[in-house]
Tab-separated table of C-alpha atoms in Angstrom:
chain	number	residue	atom	x	y	z
B	1	MET	CA	-57.391	44.031	-66.470
B	2	VAL	CA	-59.270	47.324	-66.580
B	3	ASN	CA	-57.503	50.297	-68.171
B	4	ALA	CA	-57.635	53.971	-67.176
B	5	HIS	CA	-60.831	54.464	-69.174
B	6	GLY	CA	-62.679	51.627	-67.430
B	7	ALA	CA	-62.540	49.237	-70.399
B	8	GLN	CA	-61.266	45.678	-70.172
B	9	GLU	CA	-57.995	44.749	-71.798
B	10	ILE	CA	-55.288	42.086	-71.689
B	11	ARG	CA	-51.642	43.108	-71.357
B	12	ALA	CA	-49.003	40.379	-71.395
B	13	ARG	CA	-45.224	40.617	-71.686
B	14	TYR	CA	-43.365	38.332	-74.090
B	15	LEU	CA	-39.737	39.369	-73.486
B	16	TRP	CA	-39.116	41.808	-76.360
B	17	VAL	CA	-42.798	42.188	-77.275
B	18	ASP	CA	-45.782	43.424	-75.274
B	19	ALA	CA	-49.190	42.086	-76.306
B	20	LEU	CA	-52.237	44.337	-75.839
B	21	VAL	CA	-55.713	42.966	-76.555
B	22	THR	CA	-58.736	45.289	-76.332
B	23	GLY	CA	-62.381	45.266	-77.351
B	24	THR	CA	-64.548	42.205	-76.834
B	25	LEU	CA	-62.472	39.886	-74.656
B	26	ILE	CA	-63.873	36.495	-75.631
B	27	PRO	CA	-62.783	33.594	-73.368
B	28	GLU	CA	-60.362	32.007	-75.842
B	29	VAL	CA	-58.077	35.069	-75.956
B	30	GLY	CA	-57.280	34.389	-72.306
B	31	VAL	CA	-54.537	32.110	-73.662
B	32	ILE	CA	-52.612	35.299	-74.522
B	33	ASP	CA	-52.776	36.455	-70.906
B	34	HIS	CA	-50.261	35.467	-68.255
B	35	LYS	CA	-48.775	37.132	-65.170
B	36	LEU	CA	-45.149	36.193	-65.784
B	37	ALA	CA	-42.825	39.164	-65.314
B	38	SER	CA	-40.320	39.962	-68.057
B	39	PRO	CA	-36.670	40.507	-67.100
B	40	TRP	CA	-36.507	43.583	-69.339
B	41	SER	CA	-38.730	46.196	-70.956
B	42	ALA	CA	-40.126	45.459	-74.398
B	43	ASP	CA	-39.296	47.666	-77.365
B	44	GLN	CA	-42.020	46.221	-79.582
B	45	ARG	CA	-45.763	45.679	-79.300
B	46	VAL	CA	-48.627	43.796	-80.889
B	47	ASN	CA	-52.028	45.491	-80.576
B	48	ALA	CA	-55.214	43.537	-81.219
B	49	ASN	CA	-58.745	44.911	-81.122
B	50	ILE	CA	-61.686	42.489	-81.219
B	51	MET	CA	-65.190	43.485	-82.287
B	52	PRO	CA	-68.412	41.473	-82.751
B	53	ASN	CA	-69.079	40.482	-86.336
B	54	GLU	CA	-72.093	42.281	-87.767
B	55	SER	CA	-73.459	39.224	-89.574
B	56	ALA	CA	-73.050	36.357	-87.073
B	57	SER	CA	-73.529	36.379	-83.314
B	58	ASP	CA	-70.874	33.715	-82.704
B	59	ARG	CA	-68.202	35.321	-84.886
B	60	TRP	CA	-65.789	38.206	-84.331
B	61	ASP	CA	-63.548	40.539	-86.292
B	62	VAL	CA	-60.033	41.471	-85.225
B	63	THR	CA	-57.505	44.104	-86.247
B	64	ILE	CA	-53.891	43.272	-85.395
B	65	ASP	CA	-51.083	45.852	-85.522
B	66	SER	CA	-47.397	44.950	-85.283
B	67	THR	CA	-44.689	47.511	-84.542
B	68	ILE	CA	-41.977	45.156	-85.849
B	69	GLU	CA	-43.638	44.428	-89.176
B	70	THR	CA	-45.289	47.900	-89.256
B	71	ASP	CA	-48.362	46.291	-90.762
B	72	THR	CA	-52.056	45.996	-89.970
B	73	GLU	CA	-54.073	42.821	-90.506
B	74	THR	CA	-57.872	42.777	-90.381
B	75	LEU	CA	-59.639	39.416	-90.119
B	76	ILE	CA	-63.400	39.081	-90.479
B	77	GLY	CA	-65.894	36.533	-89.188
B	78	LEU	CA	-63.673	34.188	-87.158
B	79	ASP	CA	-64.680	32.032	-84.213
B	80	GLY	CA	-63.063	32.579	-80.817
B	81	LEU	CA	-60.359	29.962	-81.177
B	82	HIS	CA	-59.162	31.300	-84.533
B	83	ILE	CA	-59.168	34.869	-83.196
B	84	ALA	CA	-56.910	33.751	-80.330
B	85	GLU	CA	-54.649	31.773	-82.675
B	86	SER	CA	-54.261	34.742	-85.040
B	87	ILE	CA	-53.158	37.046	-82.229
B	88	TYR	CA	-50.941	34.389	-80.668
B	89	ARG	CA	-49.269	33.644	-84.008
B	90	THR	CA	-48.456	37.331	-84.585
B	91	VAL	CA	-47.040	37.756	-81.076
B	92	HIS	CA	-44.765	34.736	-81.428
B	93	ARG	CA	-43.676	35.710	-84.935
B	94	ASP	CA	-42.578	39.075	-83.569
B	95	VAL	CA	-40.863	37.485	-80.563
B	96	MET	CA	-38.813	35.317	-82.924
B	97	SER	CA	-37.929	38.332	-85.084
B	98	ALA	CA	-36.818	40.359	-82.064
B	99	ALA	CA	-34.818	37.417	-80.685
B	100	ARG	CA	-32.869	37.054	-83.931
B	101	VAL	CA	-31.981	40.753	-83.927
B	102	GLU	CA	-30.721	40.434	-80.345
B	103	GLY	CA	-28.712	37.287	-81.136
B	104	TRP	CA	-30.820	34.736	-79.224
B	105	THR	CA	-31.613	31.184	-80.389
B	106	ARG	CA	-34.822	29.326	-79.524
B	107	LEU	CA	-34.626	25.801	-78.134
B	108	HIS	CA	-37.586	23.421	-78.083
B	109	ALA	CA	-37.376	22.742	-74.348
B	110	ALA	CA	-38.821	23.439	-70.913
B	111	LEU	CA	-36.927	25.444	-68.291
B	112	VAL	CA	-37.165	24.608	-64.578
B	113	ASP	CA	-35.199	25.809	-61.545
B	114	CYS	CA	-34.921	23.003	-59.003
B	115	GLY	CA	-33.424	24.067	-55.690
B	116	GLY	CA	-30.814	26.313	-57.265
B	117	VAL	CA	-30.074	23.992	-60.199
B	118	ARG	CA	-31.418	25.151	-63.561
B	119	VAL	CA	-32.601	22.257	-65.722
B	120	ALA	CA	-33.498	22.439	-69.413
B	121	ILE	CA	-35.724	19.567	-70.550
B	122	ALA	CA	-35.513	19.025	-74.317
B	123	GLY	CA	-37.283	16.569	-76.572
B	124	HIS	CA	-39.529	16.257	-79.571
B	125	SER	CA	-43.236	17.151	-79.426
B	126	GLY	CA	-45.094	14.628	-77.300
B	127	ALA	CA	-41.967	13.467	-75.471
B	128	GLY	CA	-43.379	14.562	-72.103
B	129	LYS	CA	-41.549	17.850	-71.461
B	130	THR	CA	-44.604	19.597	-70.059
B	131	THR	CA	-45.646	16.687	-67.824
B	132	LEU	CA	-42.172	16.336	-66.323
B	133	ALA	CA	-41.804	20.100	-65.860
B	134	LEU	CA	-45.217	20.278	-64.169
B	135	ALA	CA	-44.394	17.333	-61.906
B	136	LEU	CA	-41.241	19.133	-60.776
B	137	ALA	CA	-43.160	22.396	-60.294
B	138	LEU	CA	-45.751	20.674	-58.103
B	139	ARG	CA	-42.848	19.623	-55.856
B	140	GLY	CA	-41.658	23.216	-55.492
B	141	ALA	CA	-39.517	23.910	-58.568
B	142	GLN	CA	-39.905	27.163	-60.509
B	143	LEU	CA	-41.290	26.511	-63.992
B	144	HIS	CA	-40.177	29.308	-66.344
B	145	SER	CA	-41.373	27.741	-69.584
B	146	ASP	CA	-42.816	24.442	-70.771
B	147	GLU	CA	-42.045	24.687	-74.475
B	148	GLY	CA	-39.501	27.331	-75.444
B	149	ILE	CA	-36.140	28.618	-74.194
B	150	PHE	CA	-34.000	31.370	-75.687
B	151	ILE	CA	-30.234	31.058	-75.298
B	152	ARG	CA	-27.434	33.516	-76.044
B	153	GLY	CA	-23.956	32.384	-75.127
B	154	GLN	CA	-24.381	30.671	-71.780
B	155	ALA	CA	-27.431	32.711	-70.713
B	156	ALA	CA	-30.950	31.298	-70.955
B	157	VAL	CA	-34.449	32.697	-70.484
B	158	GLY	CA	-37.817	30.968	-70.787
B	159	LEU	CA	-40.438	32.040	-73.313
B	160	PRO	CA	-43.283	33.447	-71.195
B	161	ARG	CA	-46.637	31.845	-71.916
B	162	ARG	CA	-49.372	29.744	-70.367
B	163	ILE	CA	-48.542	26.072	-69.980
B	164	HIS	CA	-50.435	23.917	-72.484
B	165	ILE	CA	-51.816	20.743	-70.932
B	166	LYS	CA	-53.216	17.743	-72.811
B	167	ALA	CA	-55.820	15.354	-71.431
B	168	GLY	CA	-53.307	12.590	-70.713
B	169	THR	CA	-51.492	14.812	-68.206
B	170	PHE	CA	-54.444	14.540	-65.808
B	171	ASP	CA	-53.991	10.772	-65.651
B	172	VAL	CA	-50.394	11.204	-64.477
B	173	LEU	CA	-50.855	14.389	-62.408
B	174	PRO	CA	-54.490	14.437	-61.254
B	175	GLU	CA	-53.775	17.282	-58.813
B	176	ILE	CA	-53.535	19.636	-61.796
B	177	ARG	CA	-57.336	19.567	-61.975
B	178	ALA	CA	-57.501	21.651	-58.781
B	179	LEU	CA	-55.688	24.573	-60.445
B	180	GLU	CA	-57.296	27.333	-62.465
B	181	LEU	CA	-57.347	26.065	-66.049
B	182	LEU	CA	-58.501	27.749	-69.244
B	183	PRO	CA	-60.121	25.202	-71.608
B	184	LEU	CA	-59.325	25.624	-75.307
B	185	PRO	CA	-61.764	23.980	-77.734
B	186	TYR	CA	-59.288	21.909	-79.730
B	187	GLU	CA	-59.932	18.279	-80.637
B	188	PRO	CA	-58.605	16.651	-78.556
B	189	PRO	CA	-58.994	19.477	-76.025
B	190	VAL	CA	-56.142	21.465	-74.473
B	191	TRP	CA	-56.061	23.418	-71.208
B	192	ALA	CA	-53.907	26.483	-70.494
B	193	LEU	CA	-52.391	27.189	-67.078
B	194	ASP	CA	-50.653	30.364	-65.887
B	195	PRO	CA	-47.300	29.316	-64.303
B	196	THR	CA	-47.685	32.006	-61.632
B	197	THR	CA	-50.496	29.946	-60.075
B	198	LEU	CA	-48.115	27.065	-59.293
B	199	PRO	CA	-46.749	26.577	-55.740
B	200	ASN	CA	-43.428	28.389	-56.403
B	201	PRO	CA	-44.026	31.016	-59.111
B	202	PRO	CA	-41.046	32.105	-61.219
B	203	SER	CA	-39.786	35.664	-60.789
B	204	ALA	CA	-38.142	38.151	-63.130
B	205	ALA	CA	-35.110	38.278	-60.829
B	206	SER	CA	-34.308	34.628	-61.613
B	207	ALA	CA	-35.432	34.653	-65.254
B	208	VAL	CA	-32.034	35.004	-66.973
B	209	ARG	CA	-29.113	32.773	-65.980
B	210	GLY	CA	-27.098	29.826	-67.242
B	211	ILE	CA	-28.379	26.271	-67.583
B	212	ASP	CA	-26.719	23.790	-65.227
B	213	VAL	CA	-28.192	20.550	-66.582
B	214	LEU	CA	-29.494	19.680	-70.029
B	215	LEU	CA	-31.826	16.694	-69.991
B	216	ILE	CA	-32.896	15.220	-73.330
B	217	LEU	CA	-35.950	12.953	-73.193
B	218	ASP	CA	-35.243	9.731	-75.039
B	219	GLY	CA	-38.634	8.062	-75.079
B	220	TRP	CA	-40.096	5.232	-72.992
B	221	GLY	CA	-39.023	1.648	-72.424
B	222	ASP	CA	-39.978	-1.512	-70.536
B	223	SER	CA	-36.972	-1.331	-68.230
B	224	GLU	CA	-36.583	0.962	-65.222
B	225	THR	CA	-36.322	4.717	-65.707
B	226	ALA	CA	-32.680	5.657	-66.254
B	227	ILE	CA	-30.617	8.827	-66.639
B	228	GLN	CA	-27.324	8.465	-68.468
B	229	PRO	CA	-24.550	10.975	-69.245
B	230	MET	CA	-24.832	12.151	-72.846
B	231	PRO	CA	-21.818	13.059	-75.009
B	232	THR	CA	-21.705	16.758	-75.869
B	233	ALA	CA	-21.588	15.983	-79.598
B	234	ALA	CA	-24.811	13.961	-79.377
B	235	ALA	CA	-26.521	16.693	-77.367
B	236	LEU	CA	-25.429	19.348	-79.879
B	237	GLN	CA	-26.819	17.295	-82.762
B	238	SER	CA	-30.140	16.731	-80.989
B	239	LEU	CA	-30.615	20.406	-80.084
B	240	ALA	CA	-29.496	21.631	-83.508
B	241	GLU	CA	-31.944	19.338	-85.314
B	242	GLN	CA	-34.860	20.571	-83.210
B	243	SER	CA	-33.824	24.241	-83.306
B	244	ALA	CA	-33.503	24.215	-87.090
B	245	LEU	CA	-37.296	24.265	-87.240
B	246	TRP	CA	-37.346	27.669	-85.509
B	247	SER	CA	-34.257	29.321	-86.969
B	248	ASP	CA	-33.220	30.773	-90.295
B	249	SER	CA	-29.754	31.600	-88.943
B	250	HIS	CA	-28.098	28.210	-88.548
B	251	GLY	CA	-24.650	29.662	-87.857
B	252	LEU	CA	-25.971	31.663	-84.894
B	253	THR	CA	-27.919	28.623	-83.701
B	254	LEU	CA	-24.851	26.389	-83.688
B	255	ARG	CA	-22.697	29.030	-81.962
B	256	ASN	CA	-25.234	29.561	-79.189
B	257	ILE	CA	-25.781	25.834	-78.657
B	258	ALA	CA	-22.035	25.191	-78.592
B	259	ALA	CA	-21.558	27.996	-76.047
B	260	LEU	CA	-24.344	26.574	-73.894
B	261	LEU	CA	-22.940	23.045	-73.952
B	262	SER	CA	-19.404	24.212	-73.141
B	263	ASN	CA	-20.442	24.631	-69.506
B	264	THR	CA	-23.506	22.405	-69.162
B	265	ALA	CA	-23.811	18.813	-67.945
B	266	CYS	CA	-25.764	16.734	-70.500
B	267	TYR	CA	-27.897	13.662	-69.812
B	268	SER	CA	-30.472	11.519	-71.580
B	269	LEU	CA	-33.569	10.251	-69.791
B	270	THR	CA	-35.351	7.038	-70.762
B	271	ARG	CA	-38.515	6.459	-68.753
B	272	HIS	CA	-40.478	3.402	-67.862
B	273	HIS	CA	-44.029	3.574	-69.173
B	274	ALA	CA	-46.273	5.901	-67.098
B	275	ASP	CA	-43.315	7.238	-65.084
B	276	THR	CA	-42.873	11.015	-65.262
B	277	GLY	CA	-39.210	10.625	-64.342
B	278	VAL	CA	-39.463	13.208	-61.552
B	279	ALA	CA	-37.823	11.015	-58.888
B	280	SER	CA	-34.822	10.373	-61.136
B	281	VAL	CA	-34.511	14.070	-61.913
B	282	ASP	CA	-34.667	14.878	-58.190
B	283	GLU	CA	-31.731	12.513	-57.615
B	284	LEU	CA	-29.767	14.049	-60.477
B	285	VAL	CA	-30.398	17.579	-59.201
B	286	ALA	CA	-29.327	16.576	-55.681
B	287	SER	CA	-26.077	15.110	-57.005
B	288	CYS	CA	-25.420	18.263	-59.066
B	289	ALA	CA	-26.052	20.505	-56.076
B	290	THR	CA	-23.657	18.407	-53.979
B	291	ARG	CA	-20.946	18.710	-56.621
B	292	GLY	CA	-21.622	22.424	-57.016
B	293	THR	CA	-22.602	22.036	-60.678
């Protein structure tokens, strides 16, 4: 983006926080940028200004200001990846702070709208949330978030960000390679994808609404892929255990999860090896739509 003065900048909306990056826009800070629209205006902002380091040609300095913390952090002589991580970490710290003030709880889950049925896909890191969410999005679903959902009562909204893709995803979904990907120099490498480049981009108008189906990924097995109804108590325990990592208000977390589950159908998904599970989810969504869930 070019501002009114002709200089390049990145502006991205993260629900309650706007991120503004100016100065030397090195490739890695593109991970901050996305075109997802926020359902409301932000009251807080993180400003980051990047400048070349005077001593090393492949290093940069960054000054990061936070309106929530009312502090300024200056970091000297970092490579591109660590510059991006420092900005990203501050933005997400402030998002979490703002969410707590507003009474929202973060779930470790993806959020996908499939033909009018909103599906939350929960599971531990590496369980395959992103791959399943992407597989559904390639078939026309709206992918609001691949990693984080905020809930308050029965309302849910995805955490806006680029989708993070690992190398193994290309083996399962090779068509992802045709999309515009931002490579991030991790080891092993990671690629970042703006959800608005998918076939059915999510919109701000559909960002906030209740979850119809909660799907908890329960690993892989040698038998056929299967979706089974999950008792509410088991779903509450699973979500609470994962959310505890992101919350310092456990009472609020439990209240929001309980409110969500009071009107949400819960299922567990066990997948056969190398199966994304998308066909089984399509069947579940079709049955929910038929029942009016």
